[in-house]
Amino acid sequence: MQPLTDASDPAVPAMGLDRPDLTSGDPAPVFGLLFDRHAAALHRYLARRVGTETAHDLVGETFLTALRQRETYRPDTGTFRAWLYGIATNLLRHHVRTEVRGLNATARLAGRDEHVAHGPDSHVPAAVDAQRKAALLAGALADLSEADRDTLLLVSWAGLEPAEVAEALGIPQGTVRSRLHRVRRQLRASAPKGGDRDD
């Protein structure tokens, strides 16, 4: 099998797969290649946000929306990846209420006493501490605004560069940088302090 970026492949558009021309010819071969290239990473990102089953649906819905709206993609203004993640983020916003409810439920677990079976395993205290920290982080993520949470998670979970996040969300790069700075400051302030352990 040839690599996806092989220019000798007739399905690869003249501009390549980073900035393909989606309006000329049959879109099926190009979208097949684009799906192969981006679906797994997009699924991982969405699964971390809303779970595996919903992510399956959202990946399919994202590519279907991209196919239907392919005339709106402008290769001269951004990469296909950024455009695709913008579509996915817009679809994901319909599922945010469920996500926030889940994060709030996880955060409530931080206040509950953990019942741990005592035994020779020395890793139990570390596992309980990690669960507590994850619950606190989930609560902090739930407290973020939708725009701040999307910005942070597109960078940290999807691995997009700030310029790609700006393209995906349709905002200036400076706004992305200021949101990231503000969110990181908020998360540091809400992070458990090093001296709060009961050792």
PDB file of C-alpha atoms in Angstrom:
ATOM      1  CA  MET A   1       0.000   0.000   0.000  1.00  0.00           C
ATOM      2  CA  GLN A   2       1.362   3.434  -0.886  1.00  0.00           C
ATOM      3  CA  PRO A   3       1.582   6.211   1.717  1.00  0.00           C
ATOM      4  CA  LEU A   4      -1.397   8.559   1.891  1.00  0.00           C
ATOM      5  CA  THR A   5       0.654  11.529   0.750  1.00  0.00           C
ATOM      6  CA  ASP A   6       2.026   9.858  -2.379  1.00  0.00           C
ATOM      7  CA  ALA A   7       1.519  12.389  -5.167  1.00  0.00           C
ATOM      8  CA  SER A   8       1.397   9.565  -7.742  1.00  0.00           C
ATOM      9  CA  ASP A   9      -1.920   8.383  -6.274  1.00  0.00           C
ATOM     10  CA  PRO A  10      -4.680   9.777  -8.529  1.00  0.00           C
ATOM     11  CA  ALA A  11      -6.995  10.141  -5.506  1.00  0.00           C
ATOM     12  CA  VAL A  12      -4.631  12.614  -3.836  1.00  0.00           C
ATOM     13  CA  PRO A  13      -5.694  16.141  -4.807  1.00  0.00           C
ATOM     14  CA  ALA A  14      -3.196  18.468  -6.447  1.00  0.00           C
ATOM     15  CA  MET A  15      -2.819  20.517  -3.267  1.00  0.00           C
ATOM     16  CA  GLY A  16      -2.157  17.387  -1.170  1.00  0.00           C
ATOM     17  CA  LEU A  17      -4.100  16.065   1.784  1.00  0.00           C
ATOM     18  CA  ASP A  18      -3.269  18.951   4.118  1.00  0.00           C
ATOM     19  CA  ARG A  19      -5.157  21.469   1.968  1.00  0.00           C
ATOM     20  CA  PRO A  20      -7.162  19.451  -0.569  1.00  0.00           C
ATOM     21  CA  ASP A  21      -9.510  20.885  -3.175  1.00  0.00           C
ATOM     22  CA  LEU A  22     -12.777  19.234  -2.175  1.00  0.00           C
ATOM     23  CA  THR A  23     -14.965  20.765  -4.853  1.00  0.00           C
ATOM     24  CA  SER A  24     -13.617  19.192  -8.037  1.00  0.00           C
ATOM     25  CA  GLY A  25     -14.361  15.677  -9.200  1.00  0.00           C
ATOM     26  CA  ASP A  26     -15.743  12.750  -7.257  1.00  0.00           C
ATOM     27  CA  PRO A  27     -15.254  13.399  -3.519  1.00  0.00           C
ATOM     28  CA  ALA A  28     -15.389   9.715  -2.515  1.00  0.00           C
ATOM     29  CA  PRO A  29     -11.717   8.787  -3.136  1.00  0.00           C
ATOM     30  CA  VAL A  30     -10.401  11.955  -1.487  1.00  0.00           C
ATOM     31  CA  PHE A  31     -12.709  11.613   1.519  1.00  0.00           C
ATOM     32  CA  GLY A  32     -11.679   7.968   1.832  1.00  0.00           C
ATOM     33  CA  LEU A  33      -8.043   9.028   2.119  1.00  0.00           C
ATOM     34  CA  LEU A  34      -8.904  11.884   4.472  1.00  0.00           C
ATOM     35  CA  PHE A  35     -10.934   9.525   6.649  1.00  0.00           C
ATOM     36  CA  ASP A  36      -8.029   7.066   6.781  1.00  0.00           C
ATOM     37  CA  ARG A  37      -5.678   9.880   7.728  1.00  0.00           C
ATOM     38  CA  HIS A  38      -7.751  11.687  10.380  1.00  0.00           C
ATOM     39  CA  ALA A  39     -10.503   9.431  11.750  1.00  0.00           C
ATOM     40  CA  ALA A  40      -8.462   7.571  14.374  1.00  0.00           C
ATOM     41  CA  ALA A  41      -6.977  10.715  15.926  1.00  0.00           C
ATOM     42  CA  LEU A  42     -10.332  12.493  15.807  1.00  0.00           C
ATOM     43  CA  HIS A  43     -11.962   9.491  17.468  1.00  0.00           C
ATOM     44  CA  ARG A  44      -9.360   9.453  20.257  1.00  0.00           C
ATOM     45  CA  TYR A  45      -9.957  13.138  20.926  1.00  0.00           C
ATOM     46  CA  LEU A  46     -13.742  12.792  20.927  1.00  0.00           C
ATOM     47  CA  ALA A  47     -13.661   9.601  23.021  1.00  0.00           C
ATOM     48  CA  ARG A  48     -11.746  11.421  25.732  1.00  0.00           C
ATOM     49  CA  ARG A  49     -14.419  14.103  25.717  1.00  0.00           C
ATOM     50  CA  VAL A  50     -17.636  12.081  25.498  1.00  0.00           C
ATOM     51  CA  GLY A  51     -16.832   8.356  25.595  1.00  0.00           C
ATOM     52  CA  THR A  52     -16.223   5.754  22.919  1.00  0.00           C
ATOM     53  CA  GLU A  53     -19.777   5.136  21.733  1.00  0.00           C
ATOM     54  CA  THR A  54     -20.650   8.802  21.317  1.00  0.00           C
ATOM     55  CA  ALA A  55     -17.252   9.359  19.670  1.00  0.00           C
ATOM     56  CA  HIS A  56     -18.086   6.714  17.030  1.00  0.00           C
ATOM     57  CA  ASP A  57     -21.263   8.610  16.206  1.00  0.00           C
ATOM     58  CA  LEU A  58     -19.559  11.998  16.223  1.00  0.00           C
ATOM     59  CA  VAL A  59     -16.716  10.885  13.924  1.00  0.00           C
ATOM     60  CA  GLY A  60     -19.226   9.634  11.376  1.00  0.00           C
ATOM     61  CA  GLU A  61     -21.344  12.750  11.750  1.00  0.00           C
ATOM     62  CA  THR A  62     -18.243  14.957  11.416  1.00  0.00           C
ATOM     63  CA  PHE A  63     -17.158  13.382   8.133  1.00  0.00           C
ATOM     64  CA  LEU A  64     -20.710  13.375   6.811  1.00  0.00           C
ATOM     65  CA  THR A  65     -21.012  17.080   7.643  1.00  0.00           C
ATOM     66  CA  ALA A  66     -17.631  17.738   6.014  1.00  0.00           C
ATOM     67  CA  LEU A  67     -18.756  15.916   2.887  1.00  0.00           C
ATOM     68  CA  ARG A  68     -22.036  17.828   2.760  1.00  0.00           C
ATOM     69  CA  GLN A  69     -20.343  21.171   3.405  1.00  0.00           C
ATOM     70  CA  ARG A  70     -17.216  20.559   1.319  1.00  0.00           C
ATOM     71  CA  GLU A  71     -17.925  23.666  -0.780  1.00  0.00           C
ATOM     72  CA  THR A  72     -17.398  25.813   2.324  1.00  0.00           C
ATOM     73  CA  TYR A  73     -13.844  24.541   2.922  1.00  0.00           C
ATOM     74  CA  ARG A  74     -11.237  27.077   1.802  1.00  0.00           C
ATOM     75  CA  PRO A  75      -7.764  25.480   1.430  1.00  0.00           C
ATOM     76  CA  ASP A  76      -6.189  28.931   1.199  1.00  0.00           C
ATOM     77  CA  THR A  77      -7.357  29.845   4.724  1.00  0.00           C
ATOM     78  CA  GLY A  78      -6.494  26.690   6.676  1.00  0.00           C
ATOM     79  CA  THR A  79      -5.747  22.990   6.760  1.00  0.00           C
ATOM     80  CA  PHE A  80      -8.345  20.287   6.343  1.00  0.00           C
ATOM     81  CA  ARG A  81      -7.457  18.990   9.825  1.00  0.00           C
ATOM     82  CA  ALA A  82      -8.296  22.311  11.469  1.00  0.00           C
ATOM     83  CA  TRP A  83     -11.540  22.604   9.474  1.00  0.00           C
ATOM     84  CA  LEU A  84     -12.484  19.039  10.426  1.00  0.00           C
ATOM     85  CA  TYR A  85     -11.823  19.644  14.131  1.00  0.00           C
ATOM     86  CA  GLY A  86     -13.890  22.820  13.893  1.00  0.00           C
ATOM     87  CA  ILE A  87     -16.820  20.782  12.592  1.00  0.00           C
ATOM     88  CA  ALA A  88     -16.275  18.154  15.286  1.00  0.00           C
ATOM     89  CA  THR A  89     -16.138  20.821  18.002  1.00  0.00           C
ATOM     90  CA  ASN A  90     -19.394  22.343  16.810  1.00  0.00           C
ATOM     91  CA  LEU A  91     -21.066  18.920  16.859  1.00  0.00           C
ATOM     92  CA  LEU A  92     -19.527  18.171  20.228  1.00  0.00           C
ATOM     93  CA  ARG A  93     -21.130  21.267  21.719  1.00  0.00           C
ATOM     94  CA  HIS A  94     -24.481  19.524  21.355  1.00  0.00           C
ATOM     95  CA  HIS A  95     -23.175  16.917  23.787  1.00  0.00           C
ATOM     96  CA  VAL A  96     -21.603  19.335  26.294  1.00  0.00           C
ATOM     97  CA  ARG A  97     -24.438  19.143  28.815  1.00  0.00           C
ATOM     98  CA  THR A  98     -23.867  15.408  29.159  1.00  0.00           C
ATOM     99  CA  GLU A  99     -20.101  15.927  29.415  1.00  0.00           C
ATOM    100  CA  VAL A 100     -20.456  18.566  32.133  1.00  0.00           C
ATOM    101  CA  ARG A 101     -22.880  16.392  34.109  1.00  0.00           C
ATOM    102  CA  GLY A 102     -20.328  13.552  33.977  1.00  0.00           C
ATOM    103  CA  LEU A 103     -17.468  15.804  35.058  1.00  0.00           C
ATOM    104  CA  ASN A 104     -19.567  17.159  37.938  1.00  0.00           C
ATOM    105  CA  ALA A 105     -20.413  13.624  39.038  1.00  0.00           C
ATOM    106  CA  THR A 106     -16.736  12.689  38.975  1.00  0.00           C
ATOM    107  CA  ALA A 107     -15.896  15.818  40.961  1.00  0.00           C
ATOM    108  CA  ARG A 108     -18.427  14.826  43.620  1.00  0.00           C
ATOM    109  CA  LEU A 109     -16.448  11.609  44.078  1.00  0.00           C
ATOM    110  CA  ALA A 110     -13.520  13.700  45.298  1.00  0.00           C
ATOM    111  CA  GLY A 111     -15.483  14.469  48.455  1.00  0.00           C
ATOM    112  CA  ARG A 112     -16.397  10.866  49.204  1.00  0.00           C
ATOM    113  CA  ASP A 113     -14.354   8.566  51.396  1.00  0.00           C
ATOM    114  CA  GLU A 114     -12.692   5.860  49.373  1.00  0.00           C
ATOM    115  CA  HIS A 115     -13.118   2.326  50.687  1.00  0.00           C
ATOM    116  CA  VAL A 116      -9.883   0.504  50.012  1.00  0.00           C
ATOM    117  CA  ALA A 117      -9.191  -3.088  50.912  1.00  0.00           C
ATOM    118  CA  HIS A 118      -6.048  -3.278  53.026  1.00  0.00           C
ATOM    119  CA  GLY A 119      -3.408  -5.686  51.878  1.00  0.00           C
ATOM    120  CA  PRO A 120       0.217  -6.067  50.947  1.00  0.00           C
ATOM    121  CA  ASP A 121      -0.147  -3.944  47.796  1.00  0.00           C
ATOM    122  CA  SER A 122       1.861  -0.763  48.364  1.00  0.00           C
ATOM    123  CA  HIS A 123       0.379   0.863  45.242  1.00  0.00           C
ATOM    124  CA  VAL A 124      -3.104   1.301  46.719  1.00  0.00           C
ATOM    125  CA  PRO A 125      -2.419   4.686  48.367  1.00  0.00           C
ATOM    126  CA  ALA A 126      -0.941   6.040  45.131  1.00  0.00           C
ATOM    127  CA  ALA A 127      -3.935   4.783  43.138  1.00  0.00           C
ATOM    128  CA  VAL A 128      -6.378   6.390  45.582  1.00  0.00           C
ATOM    129  CA  ASP A 129      -4.413   9.647  45.439  1.00  0.00           C
ATOM    130  CA  ALA A 130      -4.424   9.556  41.627  1.00  0.00           C
ATOM    131  CA  GLN A 131      -8.204   8.960  41.604  1.00  0.00           C
ATOM    132  CA  ARG A 132      -8.708  11.912  43.953  1.00  0.00           C
ATOM    133  CA  LYS A 133      -6.563  14.183  41.777  1.00  0.00           C
ATOM    134  CA  ALA A 134      -8.384  13.048  38.620  1.00  0.00           C
ATOM    135  CA  ALA A 135     -11.716  13.830  40.278  1.00  0.00           C
ATOM    136  CA  LEU A 136     -10.500  17.292  41.262  1.00  0.00           C
ATOM    137  CA  LEU A 137      -9.252  17.911  37.709  1.00  0.00           C
ATOM    138  CA  ALA A 138     -12.593  16.768  36.294  1.00  0.00           C
ATOM    139  CA  GLY A 139     -14.339  19.278  38.532  1.00  0.00           C
ATOM    140  CA  ALA A 140     -11.991  22.034  37.418  1.00  0.00           C
ATOM    141  CA  LEU A 141     -12.650  21.160  33.749  1.00  0.00           C
ATOM    142  CA  ALA A 142     -16.399  21.212  34.375  1.00  0.00           C
ATOM    143  CA  ASP A 143     -16.086  24.690  35.887  1.00  0.00           C
ATOM    144  CA  LEU A 144     -14.421  26.087  32.747  1.00  0.00           C
ATOM    145  CA  SER A 145     -16.512  27.924  30.194  1.00  0.00           C
ATOM    146  CA  GLU A 146     -17.361  25.969  27.062  1.00  0.00           C
ATOM    147  CA  ALA A 147     -14.997  28.121  24.976  1.00  0.00           C
ATOM    148  CA  ASP A 148     -12.099  27.710  27.421  1.00  0.00           C
ATOM    149  CA  ARG A 149     -12.665  23.943  27.758  1.00  0.00           C
ATOM    150  CA  ASP A 150     -12.780  23.488  23.957  1.00  0.00           C
ATOM    151  CA  THR A 151      -9.577  25.514  23.526  1.00  0.00           C
ATOM    152  CA  LEU A 152      -7.689  23.603  26.224  1.00  0.00           C
ATOM    153  CA  LEU A 153      -8.811  20.153  25.096  1.00  0.00           C
ATOM    154  CA  LEU A 154      -8.153  20.793  21.400  1.00  0.00           C
ATOM    155  CA  VAL A 155      -4.537  21.565  22.365  1.00  0.00           C
ATOM    156  CA  SER A 156      -3.982  19.003  25.112  1.00  0.00           C
ATOM    157  CA  TRP A 157      -6.090  16.044  23.968  1.00  0.00           C
ATOM    158  CA  ALA A 158      -6.326  16.490  20.194  1.00  0.00           C
ATOM    159  CA  GLY A 159      -2.753  17.769  19.835  1.00  0.00           C
ATOM    160  CA  LEU A 160      -3.674  20.742  17.657  1.00  0.00           C
ATOM    161  CA  GLU A 161      -1.317  23.674  17.505  1.00  0.00           C
ATOM    162  CA  PRO A 162      -2.730  27.032  18.705  1.00  0.00           C
ATOM    163  CA  ALA A 163      -2.904  28.223  15.073  1.00  0.00           C
ATOM    164  CA  GLU A 164      -4.999  25.167  14.179  1.00  0.00           C
ATOM    165  CA  VAL A 165      -7.252  25.745  17.198  1.00  0.00           C
ATOM    166  CA  ALA A 166      -7.776  29.314  15.990  1.00  0.00           C
ATOM    167  CA  GLU A 167      -8.763  27.996  12.549  1.00  0.00           C
ATOM    168  CA  ALA A 168     -11.002  25.296  14.035  1.00  0.00           C
ATOM    169  CA  LEU A 169     -12.874  27.686  16.320  1.00  0.00           C
ATOM    170  CA  GLY A 170     -12.831  30.661  13.963  1.00  0.00           C
ATOM    171  CA  ILE A 171     -11.072  32.951  16.434  1.00  0.00           C
ATOM    172  CA  PRO A 172      -7.791  34.908  16.348  1.00  0.00           C
ATOM    173  CA  GLN A 173      -4.586  33.148  17.438  1.00  0.00           C
ATOM    174  CA  GLY A 174      -4.104  35.751  20.168  1.00  0.00           C
ATOM    175  CA  THR A 175      -7.444  34.741  21.668  1.00  0.00           C
ATOM    176  CA  VAL A 176      -6.330  31.099  21.742  1.00  0.00           C
ATOM    177  CA  ARG A 177      -3.077  32.042  23.496  1.00  0.00           C
ATOM    178  CA  SER A 178      -4.828  34.232  26.069  1.00  0.00           C
ATOM    179  CA  ARG A 179      -7.450  31.536  26.749  1.00  0.00           C
ATOM    180  CA  LEU A 180      -4.726  28.925  27.245  1.00  0.00           C
ATOM    181  CA  HIS A 181      -2.832  31.219  29.599  1.00  0.00           C
ATOM    182  CA  ARG A 182      -5.968  31.981  31.631  1.00  0.00           C
ATOM    183  CA  VAL A 183      -7.069  28.327  31.775  1.00  0.00           C
ATOM    184  CA  ARG A 184      -3.650  27.067  32.823  1.00  0.00           C
ATOM    185  CA  ARG A 185      -3.516  29.705  35.567  1.00  0.00           C
ATOM    186  CA  GLN A 186      -7.000  28.636  36.759  1.00  0.00           C
ATOM    187  CA  LEU A 187      -6.060  24.954  36.763  1.00  0.00           C
ATOM    188  CA  ARG A 188      -2.826  25.611  38.652  1.00  0.00           C
ATOM    189  CA  ALA A 189      -4.747  27.591  41.256  1.00  0.00           C
ATOM    190  CA  SER A 190      -7.269  24.780  41.730  1.00  0.00           C
ATOM    191  CA  ALA A 191      -4.679  21.967  41.713  1.00  0.00           C
ATOM    192  CA  PRO A 192      -4.115  20.115  44.978  1.00  0.00           C
ATOM    193  CA  LYS A 193      -1.158  21.506  46.863  1.00  0.00           C
ATOM    194  CA  GLY A 194       1.858  19.267  47.422  1.00  0.00           C
ATOM    195  CA  GLY A 195       1.527  19.460  51.208  1.00  0.00           C
ATOM    196  CA  ASP A 196      -2.092  18.293  51.512  1.00  0.00           C
ATOM    197  CA  ARG A 197      -1.255  14.608  51.883  1.00  0.00           C
ATOM    198  CA  ASP A 198      -2.078  12.776  55.103  1.00  0.00           C
ATOM    199  CA  ASP A 199       1.233  10.865  55.264  1.00  0.00           C
TER     200      ASP A 199
END
